[in-house]
mmCIF file of C-alpha atoms and ligand atoms in Angstrom:
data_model
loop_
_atom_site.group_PDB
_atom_site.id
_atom_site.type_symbol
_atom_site.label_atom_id
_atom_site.label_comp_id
_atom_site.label_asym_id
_atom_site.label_seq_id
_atom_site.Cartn_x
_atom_site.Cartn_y
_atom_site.Cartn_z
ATOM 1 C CA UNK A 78 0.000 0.000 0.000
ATOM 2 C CA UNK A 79 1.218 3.864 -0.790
ATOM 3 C CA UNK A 80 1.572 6.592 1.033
ATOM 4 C CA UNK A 81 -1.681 8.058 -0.597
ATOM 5 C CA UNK A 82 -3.796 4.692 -0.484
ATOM 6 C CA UNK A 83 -3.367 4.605 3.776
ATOM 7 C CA UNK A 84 -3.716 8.440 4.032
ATOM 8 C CA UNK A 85 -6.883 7.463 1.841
ATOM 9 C CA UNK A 86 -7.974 4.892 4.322
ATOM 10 C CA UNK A 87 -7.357 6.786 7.626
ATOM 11 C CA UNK A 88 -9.608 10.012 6.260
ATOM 12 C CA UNK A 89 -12.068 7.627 5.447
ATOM 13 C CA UNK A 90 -11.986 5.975 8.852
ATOM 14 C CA UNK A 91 -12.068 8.966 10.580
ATOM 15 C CA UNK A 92 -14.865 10.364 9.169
ATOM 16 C CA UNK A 93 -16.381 7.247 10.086
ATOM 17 C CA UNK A 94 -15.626 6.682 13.565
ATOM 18 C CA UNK A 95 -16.551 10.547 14.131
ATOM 19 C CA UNK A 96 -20.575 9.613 12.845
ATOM 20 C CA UNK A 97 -19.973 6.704 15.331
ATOM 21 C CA UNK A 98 -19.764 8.849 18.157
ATOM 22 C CA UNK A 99 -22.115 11.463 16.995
ATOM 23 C CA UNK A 100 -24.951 8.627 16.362
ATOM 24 C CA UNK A 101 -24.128 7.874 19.810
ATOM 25 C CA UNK A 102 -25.224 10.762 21.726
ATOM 26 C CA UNK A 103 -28.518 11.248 20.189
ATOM 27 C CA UNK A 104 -31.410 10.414 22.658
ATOM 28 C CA UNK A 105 -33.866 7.956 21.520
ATOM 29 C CA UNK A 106 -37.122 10.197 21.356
ATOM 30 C CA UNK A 107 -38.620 8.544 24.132
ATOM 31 C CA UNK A 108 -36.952 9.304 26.877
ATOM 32 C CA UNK A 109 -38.136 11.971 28.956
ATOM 33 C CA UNK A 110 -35.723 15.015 30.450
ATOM 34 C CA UNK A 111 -36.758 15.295 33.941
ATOM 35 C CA UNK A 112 -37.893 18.986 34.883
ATOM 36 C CA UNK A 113 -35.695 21.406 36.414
ATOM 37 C CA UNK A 114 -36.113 21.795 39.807
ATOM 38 C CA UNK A 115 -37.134 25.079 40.856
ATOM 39 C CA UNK A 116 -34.307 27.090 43.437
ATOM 40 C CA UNK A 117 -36.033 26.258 46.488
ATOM 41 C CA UNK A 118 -35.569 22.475 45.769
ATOM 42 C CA UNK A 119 -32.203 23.137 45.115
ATOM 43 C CA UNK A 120 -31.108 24.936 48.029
ATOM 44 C CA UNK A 121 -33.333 22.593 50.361
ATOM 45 C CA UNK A 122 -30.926 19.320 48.902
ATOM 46 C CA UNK A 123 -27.368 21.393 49.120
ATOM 47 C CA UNK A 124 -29.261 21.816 53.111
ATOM 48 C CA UNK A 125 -29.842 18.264 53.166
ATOM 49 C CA UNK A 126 -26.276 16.816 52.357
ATOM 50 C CA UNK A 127 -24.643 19.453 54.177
ATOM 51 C CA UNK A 128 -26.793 17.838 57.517
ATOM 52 C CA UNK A 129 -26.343 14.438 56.501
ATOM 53 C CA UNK A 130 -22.644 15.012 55.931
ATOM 54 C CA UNK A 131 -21.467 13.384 59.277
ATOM 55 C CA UNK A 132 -22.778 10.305 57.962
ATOM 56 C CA UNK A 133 -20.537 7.248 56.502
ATOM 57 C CA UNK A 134 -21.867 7.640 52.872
ATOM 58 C CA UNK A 135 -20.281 11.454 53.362
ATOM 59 C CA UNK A 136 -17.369 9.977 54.509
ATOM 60 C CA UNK A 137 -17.309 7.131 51.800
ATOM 61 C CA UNK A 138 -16.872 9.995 49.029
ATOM 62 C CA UNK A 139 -13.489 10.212 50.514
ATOM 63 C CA UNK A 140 -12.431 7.076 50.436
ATOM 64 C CA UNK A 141 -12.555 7.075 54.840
ATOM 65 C CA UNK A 142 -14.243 4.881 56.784
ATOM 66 C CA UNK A 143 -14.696 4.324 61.040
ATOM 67 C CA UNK A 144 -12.045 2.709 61.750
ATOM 68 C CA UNK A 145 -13.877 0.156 64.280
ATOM 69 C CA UNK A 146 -15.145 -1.255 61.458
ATOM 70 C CA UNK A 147 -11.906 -2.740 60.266
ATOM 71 C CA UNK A 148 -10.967 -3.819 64.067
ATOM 72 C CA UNK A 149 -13.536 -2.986 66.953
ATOM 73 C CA UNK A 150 -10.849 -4.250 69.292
ATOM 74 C CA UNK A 151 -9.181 -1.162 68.690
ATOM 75 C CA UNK A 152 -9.697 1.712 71.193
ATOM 76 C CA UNK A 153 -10.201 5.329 70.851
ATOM 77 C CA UNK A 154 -10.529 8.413 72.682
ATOM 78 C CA UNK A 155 -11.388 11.188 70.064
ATOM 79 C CA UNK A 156 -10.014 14.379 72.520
ATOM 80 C CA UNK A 157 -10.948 16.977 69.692
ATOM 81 C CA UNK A 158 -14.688 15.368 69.653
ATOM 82 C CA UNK A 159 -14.210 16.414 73.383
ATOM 83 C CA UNK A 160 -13.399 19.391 75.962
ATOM 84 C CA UNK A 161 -10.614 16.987 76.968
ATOM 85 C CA UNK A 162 -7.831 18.359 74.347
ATOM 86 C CA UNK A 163 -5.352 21.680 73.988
ATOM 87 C CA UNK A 164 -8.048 24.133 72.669
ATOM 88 C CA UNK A 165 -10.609 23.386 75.711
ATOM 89 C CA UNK A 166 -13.713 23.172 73.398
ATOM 90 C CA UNK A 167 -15.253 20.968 70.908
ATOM 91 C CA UNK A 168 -13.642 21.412 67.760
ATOM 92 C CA UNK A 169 -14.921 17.828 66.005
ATOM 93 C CA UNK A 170 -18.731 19.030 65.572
ATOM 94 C CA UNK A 171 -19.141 17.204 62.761
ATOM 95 C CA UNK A 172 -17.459 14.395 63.574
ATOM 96 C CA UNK A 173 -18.082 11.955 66.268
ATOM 97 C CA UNK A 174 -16.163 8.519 65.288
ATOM 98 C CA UNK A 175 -12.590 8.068 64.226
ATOM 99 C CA UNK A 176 -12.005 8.029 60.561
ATOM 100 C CA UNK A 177 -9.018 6.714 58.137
ATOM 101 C CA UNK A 178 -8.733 5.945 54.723
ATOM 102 C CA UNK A 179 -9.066 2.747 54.189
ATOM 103 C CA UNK A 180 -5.725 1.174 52.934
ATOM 104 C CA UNK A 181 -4.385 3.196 56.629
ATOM 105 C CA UNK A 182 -7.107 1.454 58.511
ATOM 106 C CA UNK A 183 -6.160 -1.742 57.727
ATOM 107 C CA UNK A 184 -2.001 -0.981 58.252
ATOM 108 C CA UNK A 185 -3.454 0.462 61.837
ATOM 109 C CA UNK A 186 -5.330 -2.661 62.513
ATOM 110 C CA UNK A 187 -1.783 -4.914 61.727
ATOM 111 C CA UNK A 188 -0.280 -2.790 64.255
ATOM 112 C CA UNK A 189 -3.115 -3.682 66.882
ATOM 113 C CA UNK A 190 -2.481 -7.518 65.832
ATOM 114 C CA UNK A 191 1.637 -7.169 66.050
ATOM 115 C CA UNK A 192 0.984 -5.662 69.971
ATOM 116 C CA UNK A 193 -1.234 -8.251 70.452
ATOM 117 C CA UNK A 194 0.697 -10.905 69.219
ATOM 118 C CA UNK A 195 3.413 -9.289 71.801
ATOM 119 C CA UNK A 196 1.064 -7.649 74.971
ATOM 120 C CA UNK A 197 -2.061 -9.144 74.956
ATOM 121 C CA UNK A 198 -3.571 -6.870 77.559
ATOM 122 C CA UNK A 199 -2.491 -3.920 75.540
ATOM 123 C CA UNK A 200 -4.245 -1.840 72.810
ATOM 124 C CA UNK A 201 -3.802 0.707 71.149
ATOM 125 C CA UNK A 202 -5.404 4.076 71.824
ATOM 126 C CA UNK A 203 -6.031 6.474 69.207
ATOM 127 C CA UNK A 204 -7.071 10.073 69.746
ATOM 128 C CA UNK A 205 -6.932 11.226 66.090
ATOM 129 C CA UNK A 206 -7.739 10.246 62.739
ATOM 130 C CA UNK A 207 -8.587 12.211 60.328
ATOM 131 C CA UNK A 208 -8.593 16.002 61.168
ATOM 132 C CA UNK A 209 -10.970 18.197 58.298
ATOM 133 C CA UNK A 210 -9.533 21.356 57.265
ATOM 134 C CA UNK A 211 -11.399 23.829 59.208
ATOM 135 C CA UNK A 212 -10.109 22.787 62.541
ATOM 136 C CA UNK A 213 -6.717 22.545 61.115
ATOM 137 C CA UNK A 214 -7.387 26.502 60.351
ATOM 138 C CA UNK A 215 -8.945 26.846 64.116
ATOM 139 C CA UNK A 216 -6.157 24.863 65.920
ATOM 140 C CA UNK A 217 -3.526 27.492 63.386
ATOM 141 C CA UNK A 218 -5.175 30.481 64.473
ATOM 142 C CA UNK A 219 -5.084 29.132 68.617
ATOM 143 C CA UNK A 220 -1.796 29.019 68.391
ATOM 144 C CA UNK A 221 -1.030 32.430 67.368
ATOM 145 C CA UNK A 222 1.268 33.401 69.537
ATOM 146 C CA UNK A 223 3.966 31.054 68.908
ATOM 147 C CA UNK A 224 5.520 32.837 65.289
ATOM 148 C CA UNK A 225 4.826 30.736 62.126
ATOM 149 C CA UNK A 226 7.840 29.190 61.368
ATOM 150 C CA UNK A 227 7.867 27.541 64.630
ATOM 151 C CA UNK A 228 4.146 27.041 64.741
ATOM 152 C CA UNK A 229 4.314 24.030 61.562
ATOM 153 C CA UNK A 230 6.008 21.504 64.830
ATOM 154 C CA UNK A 231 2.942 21.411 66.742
ATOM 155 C CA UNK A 232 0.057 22.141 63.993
ATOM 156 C CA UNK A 233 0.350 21.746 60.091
ATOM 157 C CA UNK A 234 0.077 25.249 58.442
ATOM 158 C CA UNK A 235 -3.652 24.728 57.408
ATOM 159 C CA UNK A 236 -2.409 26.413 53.343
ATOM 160 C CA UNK A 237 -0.250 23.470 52.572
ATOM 161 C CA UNK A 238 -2.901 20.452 55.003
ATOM 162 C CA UNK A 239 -2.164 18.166 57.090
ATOM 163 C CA UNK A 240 -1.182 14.560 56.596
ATOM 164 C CA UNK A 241 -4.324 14.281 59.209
ATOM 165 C CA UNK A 242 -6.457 16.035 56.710
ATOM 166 C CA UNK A 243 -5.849 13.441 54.298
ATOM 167 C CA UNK A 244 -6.976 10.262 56.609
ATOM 168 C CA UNK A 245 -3.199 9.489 56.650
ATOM 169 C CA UNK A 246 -1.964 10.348 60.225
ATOM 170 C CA UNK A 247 -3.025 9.115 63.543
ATOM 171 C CA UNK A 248 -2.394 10.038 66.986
ATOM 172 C CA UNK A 249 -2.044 7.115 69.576
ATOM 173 C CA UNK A 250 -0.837 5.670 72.029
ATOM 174 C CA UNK A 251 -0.989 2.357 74.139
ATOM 175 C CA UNK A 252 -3.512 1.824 77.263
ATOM 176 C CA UNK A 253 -3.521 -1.408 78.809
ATOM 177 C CA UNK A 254 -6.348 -3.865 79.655
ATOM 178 C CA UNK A 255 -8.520 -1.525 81.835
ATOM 179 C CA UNK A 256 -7.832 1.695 78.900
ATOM 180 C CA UNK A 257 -5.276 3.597 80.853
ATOM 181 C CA UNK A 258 -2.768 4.790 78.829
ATOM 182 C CA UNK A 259 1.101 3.585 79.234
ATOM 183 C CA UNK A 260 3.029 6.496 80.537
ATOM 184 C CA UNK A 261 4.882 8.171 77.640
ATOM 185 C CA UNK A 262 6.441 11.234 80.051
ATOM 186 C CA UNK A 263 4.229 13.363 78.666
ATOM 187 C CA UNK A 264 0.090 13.859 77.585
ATOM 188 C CA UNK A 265 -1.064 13.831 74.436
ATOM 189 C CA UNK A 266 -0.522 17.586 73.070
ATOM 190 C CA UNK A 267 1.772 18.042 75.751
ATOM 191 C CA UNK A 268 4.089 20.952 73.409
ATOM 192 C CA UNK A 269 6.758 21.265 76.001
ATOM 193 C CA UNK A 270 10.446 19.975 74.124
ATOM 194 C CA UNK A 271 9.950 16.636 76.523
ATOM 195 C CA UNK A 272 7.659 15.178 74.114
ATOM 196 C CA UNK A 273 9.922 15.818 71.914
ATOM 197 C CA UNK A 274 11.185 11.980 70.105
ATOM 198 C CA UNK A 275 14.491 13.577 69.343
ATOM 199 C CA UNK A 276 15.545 15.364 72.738
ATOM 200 C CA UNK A 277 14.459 11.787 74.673
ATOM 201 C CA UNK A 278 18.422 11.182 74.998
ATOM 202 C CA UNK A 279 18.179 14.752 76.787
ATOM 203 C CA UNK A 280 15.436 13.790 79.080
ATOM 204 C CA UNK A 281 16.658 10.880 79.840
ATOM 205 C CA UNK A 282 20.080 11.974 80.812
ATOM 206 C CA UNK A 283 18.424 14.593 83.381
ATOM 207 C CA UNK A 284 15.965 11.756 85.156
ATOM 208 C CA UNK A 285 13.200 13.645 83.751
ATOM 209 C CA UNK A 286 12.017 10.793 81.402
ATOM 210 C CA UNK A 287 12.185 7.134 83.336
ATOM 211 C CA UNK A 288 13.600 4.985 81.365
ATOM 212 C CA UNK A 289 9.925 2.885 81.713
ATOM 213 C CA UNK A 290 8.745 5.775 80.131
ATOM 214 C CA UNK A 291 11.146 5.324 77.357
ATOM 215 C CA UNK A 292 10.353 2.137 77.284
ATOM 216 C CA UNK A 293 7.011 2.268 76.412
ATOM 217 C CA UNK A 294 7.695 5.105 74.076
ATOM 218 C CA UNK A 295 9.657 2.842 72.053
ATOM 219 C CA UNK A 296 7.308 0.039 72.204
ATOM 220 C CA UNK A 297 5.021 2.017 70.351
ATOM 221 C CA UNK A 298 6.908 2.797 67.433
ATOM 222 C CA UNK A 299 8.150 -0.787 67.468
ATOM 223 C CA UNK A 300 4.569 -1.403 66.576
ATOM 224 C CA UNK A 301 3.928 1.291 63.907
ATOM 225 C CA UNK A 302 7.033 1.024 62.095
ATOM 226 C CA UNK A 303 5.656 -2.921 61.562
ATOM 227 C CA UNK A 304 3.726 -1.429 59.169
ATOM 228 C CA UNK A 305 5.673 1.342 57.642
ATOM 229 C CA UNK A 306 4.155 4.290 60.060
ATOM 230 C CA UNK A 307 6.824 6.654 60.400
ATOM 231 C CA UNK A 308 7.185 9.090 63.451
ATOM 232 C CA UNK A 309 7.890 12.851 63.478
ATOM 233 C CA UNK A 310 10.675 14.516 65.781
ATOM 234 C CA UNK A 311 8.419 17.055 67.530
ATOM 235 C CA UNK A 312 5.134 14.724 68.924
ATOM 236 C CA UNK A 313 6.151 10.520 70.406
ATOM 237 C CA UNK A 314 1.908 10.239 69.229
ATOM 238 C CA UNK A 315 2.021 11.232 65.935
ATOM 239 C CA UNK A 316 2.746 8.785 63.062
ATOM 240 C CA UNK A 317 2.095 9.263 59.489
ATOM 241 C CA UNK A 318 1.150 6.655 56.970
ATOM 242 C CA UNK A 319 2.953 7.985 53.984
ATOM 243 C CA UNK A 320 4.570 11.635 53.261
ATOM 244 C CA UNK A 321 2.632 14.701 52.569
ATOM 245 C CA UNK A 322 3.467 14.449 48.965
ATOM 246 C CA UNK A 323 2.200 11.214 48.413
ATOM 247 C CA UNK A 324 -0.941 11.715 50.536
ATOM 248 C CA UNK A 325 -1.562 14.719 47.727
ATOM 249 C CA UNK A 326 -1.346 12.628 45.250
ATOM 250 C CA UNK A 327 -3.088 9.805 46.423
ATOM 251 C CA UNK A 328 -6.222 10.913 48.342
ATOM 252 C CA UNK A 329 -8.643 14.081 48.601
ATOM 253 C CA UNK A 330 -8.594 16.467 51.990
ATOM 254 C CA UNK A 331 -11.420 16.407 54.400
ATOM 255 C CA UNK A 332 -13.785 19.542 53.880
ATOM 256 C CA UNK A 333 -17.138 20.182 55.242
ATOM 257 C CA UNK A 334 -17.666 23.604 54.597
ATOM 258 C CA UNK A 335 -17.930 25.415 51.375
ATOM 259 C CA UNK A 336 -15.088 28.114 50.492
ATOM 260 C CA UNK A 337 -12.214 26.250 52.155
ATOM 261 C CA UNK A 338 -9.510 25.022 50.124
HETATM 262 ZN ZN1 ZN B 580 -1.046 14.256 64.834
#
């Protein structure tokens, strides 16, 4: 075949597949276009998902789900859902279980099986899951008075998220058989440098972290790092399931509200 004969036969087929697609989109005569709803309707449904959005279907569009569901041996102690937390108010309104994206769910629930396997008495405790972006903004804003470049330690500057917004991050800990949490030297949100993973050699050289405390501080990332969690220097509770680059890329940020990005 020529050059001319197969430029020939590739116009033709063109043309062809191009009627193809156009036959395609033209409605059969009998189906009916449902009428348009008039503006009350409207705004009454945006009303309606914006109550309902608390619920797991809401949560679904996201890819996150309770993460009970995945192990209900698993305890949790959402603080933010609670008075019991930095801020001193109830900054999880609209959220009242603890949610992860899936795929983390299940790596969280391999860490609950690995400390089993190990403590039996012991689970762990989680106080955060997934964090949506308008408390990130609130828990920013709280902490105005420490200056912004050393803010980012202790709360993610809310313009580039969270791993937590993501589903990505948790914060926990280990309690034992009756839910009391090991002692880690320091509370959850505790922002003083003795919380701190890397000054521990610090703390411990002054007697102000036991070396029980240390202990139990390093049992705990025994048991995330089993599945690839990895720590941060600043907080011993927070571990995050992949980087903030690859939660972008791989899953969508947790917004209820309208106008936040
Ligand atoms: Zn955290």
């Amino acid at each position: 075949m020529n050059a001319k004969i197969l430029f020939s036969a590739l116009f033709i087929s063109l043309i062809f597949f191009s009627c193809e697609e156009k036959s395609v989109q033209v409605y059969p005569k009998e189906v009916e276009i449902a009428p348009a709803q008039d503006e009350q309707e409207v705004k009454d449904s945006i009303a309606e998902v914006k109550l309902d959005s608390v619920t797991t279907s809401y949560m679904k569009t996201f890819n996150l789900i309770d993460v009970l569901t995945v192990d209900p041996t698993i305890q949790i102690d959402l603080r933010y859902a609670t008075t019991n937390n930095f801020m001193g108010r109830v900054l999880y309104d609209t959220l009242n279980a603890l949610y992860l994206q899936e795929d983390v769910a299940l790596r969280i629930s391999k860490c609950q099986a690995y400390l089993k396997a190990k403590f039996p008495n012991y689970s762990l405790l989680i106080y955060d899951g997934v964090r949506p972006l308008e408390v990130q903004r609130e828990m920013w804003n709280a902490l105005d008075t420490i200056p912004a470049a050393q803010r980012g330690k202790f709360v993610s500057n809310p313009s580039y998220g969270s791993v937590h917004n993501f589903g990505a991050a948790v914060d926990v800990t280990i309690c034992d058989q009756t839910g009391t949490p090991l002692d880690m030297g320091a509370d959850y949100d505790d922002f003083r440098d003795i919380a701190f993973p890397s000054k521990e050699w610090k703390f411990l050289a002054s007697g102000e972290l036991t070396t029980e405390q240390h202990t139990n501080r390093k049992l705990l990332r025994e048991v995330m790092k089993s599945q690839r969690f990895r720590g941060i220097p600043s907080e011993w509770w927070h571990f995050n399931a992949l980087s903030r680059n690859q939660a972008v890329a791989k899953y969508k940020k947790l917004i209820f509200e309208s106008g936040v990005n």
